């Protein structure tokens, strides 16, 4: 559990571990990273089964559709905790905070709440980013497999059931050798989780590396696939880095203290 | 002018502004929100010694701009991008009318970019024609996310946008800088989506589309489009400052751009005054791609490539011959001042912007 999560709730709250575990799974769909780890959840209070969550986005201009998705996902995640029967989301310093809060807290779907302003179904946008996240997670795993010495032929031959786990480490077979370490277990778990989210084959005999249509990659196609997947991975990661830098700057109340001189560097 | 081992490097800042976000000019509540958001970008990525106090950031004025770009910042020519935002700022954020005052004082130092808004439809076409007749418009900066009377954005492949592109061709305006940014509504649509650039670039092969901020946060989609379309270029503003706090990501971004687009389609831009150019240029000139990234992508960030990025690519698009232009710059008010200051650094005084007259 990251320290961001540890500091959010007093230790005597009922279901504390479950609450934090559920929140940990809520992602910024655009960055494919946990909102908790990004620092977008500023505070969380639970009082007699009523959870209140305050968000803190990197800018007051963050796109409304994505902010709505995150707020809705947090609400749904908290409702899966048995002891929580009410949830209030606060969006904080955001230009559309009142409209988003009103809709999310009443459980009004996005398309309905914003119908007058051209709101539509967010399903397509969600799907787009689930797919980008798939490629990004796969690119990270592929990098690990390659760094561990697996050839293109080794990689294309892998079945899901070939992966094994020892503590926090993932292992994969490598032609003619004992299984080798291929990086953190988390890298593989995140990839397999996204395969499941997208309804791709997750059976132990299924091919490990497929495209988004669940077609196994041949050695000939692998390199072209990797060059695209790594660009998607970079795009998501670089955006995450930018959001973190901007959020860190925003949390420093520099513009109220400009007379004190230059503020502390983001680093 | 940046000098590297005795070699002159021509620098075009492809993306810079002279804005007024002073409290007097702000319209509540978004005028303040907007500049606060910019300030977070500024403080989040600038080196500590290049950070400004908030008040200066809101309104810095001509003297600071001249000093930051031309005296301290190595820039030879700045592309003045006009950003209107009349719904956020009483007199606009930086209109081409305002920017033209700067252009008129230092005619060889700036390229003035105007804009159009297709939502103005027929009446806007006439206005656009007048703008090009009355001002020395070199190119355009389009901001598809700008608010206008209840509408919170438009797209480059809207039928009315095509009418304006046709007029651009007729008037000889060929360089179109495009900024993608967040809108409020329509909400379900991804306002950062760059796919409309693909349509416009295909349908107007004689125009150049410079996608600012390399399409961030849609770098991947931008790369696919720019690889397919000969006339789509990458503006590096916002990607550049990663070089300070996140050099590894900067290296990967550059490697990706060199891999997909090649060295001839990348244009430096500081995004002044979000970031000042001096440190970005110094760090770029000193930067080398890490070995593992060079090997993985099979690309090099050579001195020749840096020259292209810093100025030669933009000069080519805007029809500037660096050797000829350098001579003009040596003789203008700033060139004369820089020569004096270089000859006698101890006796150098601040450049007196107030004494510069507008050229007819």
XYZ file of C-alpha atoms in Angstrom:
627
model
C 0.000 0.000 0.000
C 1.573 3.344 -0.990
C 2.063 6.003 1.641
C -0.474 8.232 -0.133
C -3.129 5.697 0.796
C -1.836 5.043 4.307
C -2.211 8.645 5.341
C -5.739 9.036 4.022
C -7.776 7.308 6.702
C -7.428 7.048 10.488
C -6.424 3.540 11.514
C -9.544 2.867 13.590
C -12.024 3.156 10.698
C -14.061 0.012 10.013
C -13.102 -1.758 6.771
C -10.091 0.528 6.379
C -7.989 -1.985 4.442
C -10.887 -2.877 2.137
C -11.694 0.770 1.464
C -8.106 1.578 0.529
C -7.795 -1.539 -1.596
C -10.938 -0.631 -3.562
C -9.781 2.950 -4.017
C -6.378 1.747 -5.112
C -8.055 0.129 -8.127
C -9.665 3.331 -9.379
C -7.637 4.611 -12.313
C -7.299 7.839 -14.144
C -8.502 6.320 -17.418
C -6.421 8.678 -19.517
C -3.159 7.923 -17.695
C -3.915 4.303 -16.728
C -2.547 4.945 -13.255
C -4.163 4.693 -9.848
C -5.718 7.971 -8.723
C -4.334 7.340 -5.266
C -0.797 7.028 -6.564
C -1.228 10.111 -8.717
C -2.233 12.073 -5.612
C -5.598 13.081 -7.088
C -7.448 12.029 -3.933
C -6.854 14.776 -1.444
C -8.880 13.486 1.496
C -11.242 10.737 2.546
C -13.507 10.776 5.566
C -15.926 8.096 6.709
C -18.511 8.928 9.333
C -21.237 6.456 10.284
C -21.101 4.746 6.900
C -21.009 7.985 4.907
C -17.828 8.436 2.885
C -16.764 11.875 1.682
C -13.976 12.032 -0.879
C -12.285 15.254 -1.952
C -10.500 15.195 -5.287
C -7.713 17.488 -6.309
C -7.079 17.595 -10.046
C -3.835 18.971 -11.543
C -5.613 21.945 -13.126
C -9.041 23.510 -12.920
C -9.235 22.856 -16.697
C -8.914 19.089 -16.606
C -11.394 17.688 -19.116
C -14.872 17.349 -17.615
C -15.611 13.959 -19.167
C -12.545 12.388 -17.577
C -13.152 14.032 -14.195
C -16.723 12.720 -14.252
C -15.492 9.196 -15.032
C -13.068 9.229 -12.123
C -15.630 10.626 -9.689
C -18.160 8.019 -10.784
C -15.639 5.180 -10.500
C -14.688 6.194 -6.968
C -18.337 6.303 -5.985
C -18.945 2.830 -7.408
C -15.796 1.465 -5.787
C -16.838 2.721 -2.347
C -20.346 1.336 -2.672
C -18.825 -2.145 -2.969
C -17.683 -1.805 0.674
C -20.361 -3.320 2.877
C -20.167 -0.774 5.702
C -20.525 2.233 3.346
C -24.066 3.259 2.433
C -23.566 6.843 1.285
C -20.867 8.529 -0.767
C -20.263 12.213 -1.460
C -17.625 13.293 -3.977
C -16.140 16.785 -3.911
C -14.320 17.789 -7.096
C -12.498 20.721 -5.490
C -11.058 23.644 -7.402
C -12.360 22.830 -10.874
C -14.272 25.140 -13.166
C -17.140 22.657 -13.602
C -17.110 21.316 -10.024
C -20.763 22.145 -9.150
C -22.179 20.462 -12.258
C -20.029 17.350 -11.882
C -20.711 17.001 -8.145
C -24.436 17.442 -8.582
C -24.627 14.747 -11.249
C -22.231 12.212 -9.733
C -23.551 12.436 -6.193
C -27.120 11.890 -7.381
C -26.021 8.931 -9.522
C -27.187 10.645 -12.693
C -25.482 9.189 -15.772
C -23.225 11.558 -17.666
C -25.276 11.504 -20.862
C -28.401 12.481 -18.930
C -26.819 15.072 -16.652
C -25.145 16.921 -19.495
C -27.669 16.217 -22.241
C -28.317 19.904 -22.869
C -24.637 20.587 -23.430
C -24.067 17.804 -25.951
C -23.149 15.159 -23.396
C -23.104 11.664 -24.777
C -22.210 8.172 -23.785
C -18.710 7.913 -22.378
C -18.435 4.212 -23.255
C -16.468 4.784 -26.460
C -13.990 7.076 -24.745
C -13.545 4.560 -21.918
C -12.998 1.764 -24.397
C -10.397 3.794 -26.318
C -8.363 4.304 -23.177
C -8.757 0.736 -21.937
C -7.220 -0.309 -25.250
C -4.397 2.225 -25.011
C -3.763 0.977 -21.484
C -3.608 -2.588 -22.801
C -0.863 -1.669 -25.270
C 0.987 0.323 -22.649
C 0.924 -2.516 -20.104
C 1.908 -4.987 -22.790
C 4.816 -2.748 -23.891
C 6.159 -2.777 -20.328
C 5.932 -6.557 -20.134
C 7.540 -6.970 -23.570
C 10.410 -4.754 -22.489
C 10.985 -6.952 -19.450
C 10.860 -10.136 -21.509
C 13.346 -8.738 -24.000
C 15.675 -7.421 -21.297
C 15.611 -10.875 -19.658
C 17.083 -12.334 -22.844
C 13.992 -13.836 -24.491
C 14.161 -13.817 -28.283
C 11.245 -12.829 -30.506
C 10.578 -16.537 -31.068
C 10.585 -17.215 -27.301
C 8.165 -14.342 -26.715
C 5.736 -15.362 -29.446
C 5.685 -18.940 -28.153
C 4.706 -17.978 -24.595
C 1.374 -19.147 -23.176
C -0.296 -17.360 -20.293
C 0.239 -20.427 -18.100
C 3.982 -20.300 -18.771
C 4.321 -17.331 -16.432
C 5.042 -18.227 -12.834
C 5.398 -16.048 -9.791
C 7.829 -16.136 -6.884
C 6.936 -13.489 -4.355
C 7.086 -10.126 -6.131
C 8.906 -11.531 -9.148
C 7.586 -12.937 -12.395
C 9.339 -15.800 -14.185
C 9.092 -16.989 -17.776
C 10.611 -19.938 -19.660
C 13.456 -19.167 -22.021
C 14.415 -21.695 -24.713
C 16.763 -24.329 -23.383
C 17.162 -22.760 -19.967
C 15.544 -22.649 -16.560
C 12.767 -20.027 -16.197
C 14.279 -16.554 -15.909
C 13.168 -13.537 -13.916
C 11.214 -11.125 -16.114
C 10.640 -8.222 -13.774
C 8.074 -7.438 -11.079
C 5.003 -9.645 -10.745
C 2.928 -6.454 -10.829
C 3.885 -5.740 -14.464
C 2.501 -9.122 -15.552
C -0.556 -8.937 -13.263
C -1.524 -5.533 -14.603
C -1.293 -6.806 -18.169
C -3.329 -9.926 -17.412
C -5.918 -7.852 -15.543
C -6.398 -5.631 -18.582
C -6.750 -8.683 -20.826
C -9.598 -9.720 -18.545
C -11.132 -6.195 -18.569
C -11.233 -6.344 -22.373
C -12.601 -9.883 -22.506
C -9.469 -11.312 -24.131
C -8.555 -14.963 -23.641
C -7.065 -15.484 -20.188
C -6.852 -19.264 -20.124
C -3.469 -20.833 -19.237
C -3.143 -22.321 -22.714
C -3.935 -19.012 -24.445
C -1.097 -17.067 -26.129
C 0.432 -14.444 -23.803
C 1.143 -11.762 -26.383
C -1.742 -10.925 -28.702
C -2.994 -7.868 -30.502
C -6.225 -6.111 -29.519
C -8.212 -8.530 -31.687
C -6.717 -11.341 -29.577
C -4.671 -12.620 -32.511
C -1.328 -14.087 -31.453
C 1.660 -12.148 -32.761
C 4.006 -13.870 -35.142
C 7.741 -13.220 -35.046
C 7.392 -11.207 -38.276
C 4.741 -8.907 -36.796
C 6.254 -8.543 -33.356
C 8.689 -5.698 -34.000
C 6.185 -3.435 -35.761
C 3.724 -4.107 -32.944
C 6.322 -3.272 -30.283
C 7.249 0.042 -31.944
C 3.624 1.158 -31.753
C 2.959 -0.182 -28.270
C 5.992 1.604 -26.824
C 4.804 4.930 -28.253
C 1.415 4.436 -26.569
C 3.214 3.557 -23.336
C 5.321 6.715 -23.576
C 2.295 8.872 -24.357
C 0.466 7.723 -21.219
C 3.549 7.906 -18.998
C 4.638 11.345 -20.210
C 1.149 12.687 -19.550
C 1.264 11.200 -16.084
C 4.598 12.927 -15.454
C 3.169 16.235 -16.666
C 0.060 15.902 -14.475
C 2.195 15.112 -11.432
C 4.464 18.107 -12.034
C 1.527 20.463 -12.460
C -0.307 19.076 -9.431
C 2.828 19.422 -7.290
C 3.156 23.049 -8.357
C -0.509 23.690 -7.672
C -0.259 22.309 -4.164
C 2.368 24.925 -3.431
C 0.351 28.078 -2.794
C 2.965 30.055 -4.680
C 0.708 32.757 -6.013
C -0.409 33.692 -2.517
C 3.210 33.963 -1.415
C 4.885 35.467 -4.447
C 6.423 38.192 -2.293
C 8.551 35.539 -0.565
C 10.600 35.080 -3.726
C 11.206 31.988 -5.907
C 9.397 28.877 -4.724
C 10.943 25.487 -4.092
C 11.694 23.465 -7.196
C 9.322 20.663 -8.139
C 12.237 18.267 -7.794
C 21.859 33.473 -32.168
C 23.396 30.543 -30.386
C 27.085 29.934 -30.946
C 28.383 26.396 -30.678
C 32.146 25.863 -31.074
C 32.347 29.038 -33.154
C 29.447 27.904 -35.343
C 26.332 30.112 -35.535
C 23.046 28.360 -34.952
C 19.945 30.125 -36.234
C 17.155 30.014 -33.652
C 13.457 30.399 -34.412
C 11.185 30.279 -31.383
C 8.161 28.709 -33.042
C 5.727 29.407 -30.239
C 5.811 32.495 -28.029
C 3.404 35.083 -26.656
C 3.118 38.559 -25.203
C 0.035 38.202 -23.033
C -1.847 40.377 -20.588
C -3.437 38.357 -17.798
C -3.295 41.193 -15.262
C -6.187 41.307 -12.759
C -7.492 44.436 -14.555
C -7.838 42.490 -17.788
C -9.287 39.281 -16.303
C -12.954 38.421 -16.630
C -14.250 36.328 -13.736
C -13.957 33.491 -13.062
C -12.048 31.942 -15.959
C -9.491 34.679 -16.609
C -7.853 33.898 -13.282
C -8.276 30.107 -13.618
C -6.619 30.195 -17.018
C -3.471 32.019 -15.950
C -3.278 29.999 -12.710
C -3.243 26.864 -14.814
C -0.406 28.296 -16.949
C 1.452 29.258 -13.783
C 1.270 25.675 -12.526
C 2.900 24.545 -15.800
C 5.518 27.256 -15.384
C 6.376 26.395 -11.786
C 6.020 22.646 -12.281
C 8.679 22.345 -14.977
C 10.977 25.418 -14.854
C 14.378 25.212 -13.158
C 14.340 27.056 -9.817
C 16.355 30.011 -11.115
C 14.008 30.482 -14.082
C 10.814 30.761 -12.018
C 8.974 34.023 -11.920
C 6.806 35.584 -9.249
C 3.097 35.215 -10.047
C 2.543 38.939 -10.600
C 5.228 39.167 -13.248
C 3.840 36.028 -14.899
C 0.429 37.683 -15.257
C 1.881 40.669 -17.083
C 5.545 40.924 -18.009
C 5.559 43.394 -20.869
C 7.745 44.178 -23.833
C 11.027 44.858 -22.004
C 11.034 41.440 -20.303
C 10.128 39.701 -23.554
C 12.900 41.394 -25.534
C 15.409 40.550 -22.830
C 14.277 36.932 -22.348
C 14.169 36.097 -26.045
C 16.772 38.147 -27.833
C 19.251 39.500 -25.276
C 19.502 36.483 -22.930
C 17.664 33.766 -24.798
C 19.571 33.263 -28.115
C 16.395 33.658 -30.209
C 16.783 35.201 -33.681
C 13.148 35.197 -34.767
C 10.032 34.652 -32.668
C 6.720 33.426 -34.043
C 4.111 35.531 -32.274
C 1.111 33.317 -31.805
C -2.092 35.214 -31.228
C -4.512 33.823 -28.630
C -7.681 35.864 -28.314
C -9.773 34.448 -25.442
C -12.180 37.392 -25.395
C -14.475 35.436 -23.069
C -11.718 35.295 -20.435
C -9.947 38.646 -20.895
C -11.540 42.036 -21.521
C -9.055 43.093 -24.185
C -8.138 39.573 -25.176
C -5.145 37.500 -24.022
C -2.908 38.507 -26.936
C -4.619 39.480 -30.153
C -2.907 40.061 -33.490
C -3.743 43.782 -33.156
C -1.698 43.910 -29.937
C 1.050 41.637 -31.222
C 1.421 43.763 -34.304
C 2.748 46.643 -32.184
C 5.711 44.449 -31.322
C 6.122 43.302 -34.904
C 6.102 46.936 -36.074
C 8.902 47.878 -33.677
C 11.136 44.903 -34.491
C 10.041 43.861 -37.969
C 12.869 41.394 -38.622
C 12.552 39.736 -35.225
C 8.990 38.488 -35.377
C 6.628 36.586 -37.583
C 3.060 37.576 -36.796
C 0.478 34.809 -36.753
C -3.233 35.531 -36.949
C -6.164 33.188 -36.630
C -9.666 32.401 -37.777
C -12.721 30.989 -36.120
C -14.975 29.047 -38.517
C -17.962 29.626 -36.246
C -18.016 33.202 -37.542
C -19.023 31.630 -40.861
C -19.550 34.015 -43.815
C -18.881 37.261 -41.918
C -15.652 35.821 -40.544
C -14.342 35.090 -44.033
C -14.488 38.805 -44.844
C -12.842 39.666 -41.535
C -10.114 37.133 -42.220
C -9.459 38.694 -45.620
C -9.181 42.141 -43.989
C -6.787 40.856 -41.341
C -4.472 39.490 -44.024
C -4.685 42.755 -46.006
C -4.074 45.015 -43.017
C -1.469 43.072 -41.040
C 1.760 41.303 -42.028
C 0.260 37.881 -41.290
C 2.831 35.115 -41.806
C 0.820 32.138 -40.583
C -2.042 31.128 -38.333
C -2.530 29.722 -34.884
C -5.787 27.848 -34.502
C -7.200 27.058 -31.122
C -10.009 24.562 -31.562
C -10.978 24.670 -27.878
C -11.768 28.370 -27.707
C -15.163 29.313 -26.284
C -17.494 31.389 -28.377
C -21.027 32.360 -27.496
C -22.065 29.104 -25.893
C -20.007 26.908 -28.193
C -17.020 25.362 -26.447
C -14.987 24.274 -29.427
C -14.806 23.212 -33.076
C -12.865 20.842 -35.294
C -10.578 21.282 -38.290
C -12.762 19.091 -40.494
C -15.943 21.111 -39.909
C -17.340 22.276 -43.278
C -16.867 25.932 -42.351
C -13.221 25.326 -41.385
C -12.674 23.998 -44.920
C -14.015 27.261 -46.364
C -11.340 29.090 -44.375
C -8.582 26.719 -45.499
C -9.608 27.363 -49.086
C -9.242 31.075 -48.418
C -5.819 30.469 -46.806
C -4.679 28.849 -50.043
C -6.033 31.737 -52.076
C -4.261 34.292 -49.857
C -0.973 32.375 -49.687
C -1.137 31.638 -45.949
C 0.407 28.171 -45.763
C 1.556 27.594 -42.178
C -1.197 26.582 -39.781
C -0.262 25.990 -36.146
C -2.872 23.943 -34.318
C -3.365 23.756 -30.589
C -5.453 20.976 -29.091
C -6.807 21.587 -25.636
C -9.595 20.809 -23.248
C -13.089 22.116 -23.791
C -16.029 21.920 -21.468
C -18.609 20.922 -23.997
C -19.396 18.913 -26.022
C -18.459 16.724 -23.147
C -18.391 13.246 -24.557
C -16.062 14.218 -27.365
C -12.370 13.983 -26.701
C -11.256 17.562 -27.233
C -7.593 16.515 -27.389
C -8.329 14.139 -30.246
C -6.040 15.018 -33.175
C -7.785 12.996 -35.863
C -9.375 16.048 -37.451
C -5.826 17.206 -38.326
C -5.506 14.059 -40.426
C -8.573 14.951 -42.499
C -7.548 18.575 -43.009
C -3.947 17.667 -43.891
C -5.103 15.112 -46.450
C -7.597 17.478 -48.035
C -5.233 20.488 -48.075
C -1.851 19.100 -49.132
C -0.520 22.593 -49.956
C -0.919 23.729 -46.339
C 1.469 22.834 -43.505
C -0.067 21.814 -40.196
C 2.203 22.311 -37.207
C 0.623 20.486 -34.284
C 1.681 22.310 -31.151
C 2.699 20.439 -28.031
C 3.288 17.356 -30.258
C -0.368 16.555 -29.749
C 0.107 16.061 -25.988
C -1.716 14.406 -24.315
C -2.241 12.375 -27.498
C 1.368 11.925 -28.562
C 0.692 8.417 -29.898
C -2.209 9.445 -32.160
C -0.217 12.449 -33.325
C 2.740 10.232 -34.314
C 0.539 7.967 -36.471
C -0.934 10.968 -38.289
C 2.342 12.818 -38.765
C 3.933 9.653 -40.137
C 1.240 9.327 -42.777
C 0.887 12.977 -43.748
C 3.830 14.736 -45.412
C 2.479 18.150 -44.377
C 2.078 17.555 -40.623
C 4.832 18.886 -38.355
C 5.544 18.720 -34.620
C 5.727 21.880 -32.497
C 7.883 20.977 -29.492
C 6.487 23.505 -26.992
C 5.568 21.714 -23.716
C 7.651 18.659 -24.716
C 10.839 20.788 -24.465
C 10.716 21.619 -20.732
C 10.621 17.913 -19.822
C 14.357 18.198 -20.483
C 14.819 19.718 -17.034
C 12.728 17.753 -14.497
C 12.244 14.565 -16.558
C 15.198 14.195 -18.980
C 14.557 10.484 -19.496
C 11.038 11.182 -20.772
C 12.398 14.002 -22.901
C 14.867 11.560 -24.465
C 12.098 9.062 -25.163
C 9.814 11.719 -26.641
C 12.597 12.907 -28.946
C 13.495 9.339 -29.908
C 9.868 8.640 -30.785
C 9.555 11.815 -32.830
C 12.797 11.119 -34.683
C 11.708 7.519 -35.261
C 8.239 8.360 -36.607
C 8.660 11.842 -38.127
C 12.392 12.240 -38.766
C 14.561 15.332 -38.123
C 12.990 17.616 -40.752
C 9.536 17.947 -39.186
C 10.344 19.079 -35.641
C 10.111 22.751 -34.629
C 11.453 24.246 -31.416
C 9.054 26.436 -29.423
C 9.586 27.764 -25.904
C 5.918 28.555 -25.229
C 7.175 31.810 -23.719
C 6.220 33.095 -21.183
C 5.151 29.733 -19.772
C 8.856 28.910 -20.020
C 11.799 31.113 -20.999
C 13.887 29.966 -23.997
C 17.408 30.390 -22.556
C 17.561 27.260 -20.397
C 15.622 25.141 -22.868
C 18.082 25.951 -25.667
C 21.175 25.524 -23.492
C 19.948 22.167 -22.212
C 18.971 20.962 -25.691
C 22.401 21.843 -27.085
C 24.056 19.934 -24.227
C 21.657 16.985 -24.438
C 22.555 13.524 -25.651
C 20.231 10.575 -26.012
C 21.116 7.809 -23.544
C 22.786 4.825 -25.258
C 19.974 2.363 -24.557
C 17.395 4.683 -26.129
C 19.592 5.345 -29.182
C 19.978 1.624 -29.676
C 16.348 0.753 -29.055
C 15.014 3.335 -31.506
C 17.940 3.441 -33.917
C 17.970 7.252 -33.983
C 20.540 9.963 -33.235
C 20.121 13.480 -31.903
C 23.085 14.952 -33.780
C 24.266 18.565 -33.952
C 22.800 18.708 -37.466
C 19.415 17.575 -36.113
C 19.569 20.122 -33.308
C 20.222 22.874 -35.879
C 17.171 21.784 -37.818
C 14.990 21.654 -34.724
C 16.163 24.996 -33.343
C 15.621 27.021 -36.490
C 16.286 25.569 -39.914
C 13.013 23.646 -40.176
C 10.899 26.658 -39.206
C 12.960 28.933 -41.492
C 12.256 26.584 -44.403
C 8.497 26.557 -43.732
C 8.388 30.355 -43.471
C 10.650 30.990 -46.467
C 13.504 32.509 -44.474
C 17.116 32.083 -45.600
C 19.079 32.009 -42.315
C 22.271 33.435 -43.878
C 20.438 36.383 -45.462
C 18.259 36.978 -42.424
C 21.226 36.910 -40.050
C 22.680 39.917 -41.897
C 19.447 41.866 -41.471
C 19.421 41.028 -37.769
C 22.979 42.284 -37.320
C 21.811 45.710 -38.471
C 18.547 46.107 -36.558
C 18.296 47.886 -33.183
C 18.733 44.682 -31.228
C 21.602 43.466 -33.385
C 23.471 46.719 -32.831
C 22.805 46.532 -29.091
C 23.977 42.899 -28.901
C 27.185 43.719 -30.789
C 27.965 46.577 -28.380
C 27.193 44.445 -25.340
C 29.402 41.611 -26.617
C 32.290 44.020 -27.297
C 32.062 45.612 -23.863
C 30.141 43.380 -21.442
C 31.097 45.508 -18.434
C 29.722 48.697 -19.939
C 26.547 47.080 -21.326
C 23.271 48.604 -20.258
C 19.784 47.179 -20.431
C 18.206 47.473 -23.846
C 16.013 50.618 -23.881
C 12.743 49.353 -25.380
C 11.054 52.713 -24.880
C 13.394 54.343 -27.405
C 12.438 52.026 -30.271
C 10.116 53.553 -32.833
C 7.507 51.715 -34.827
C 8.374 51.136 -38.453
C 5.901 52.266 -41.043
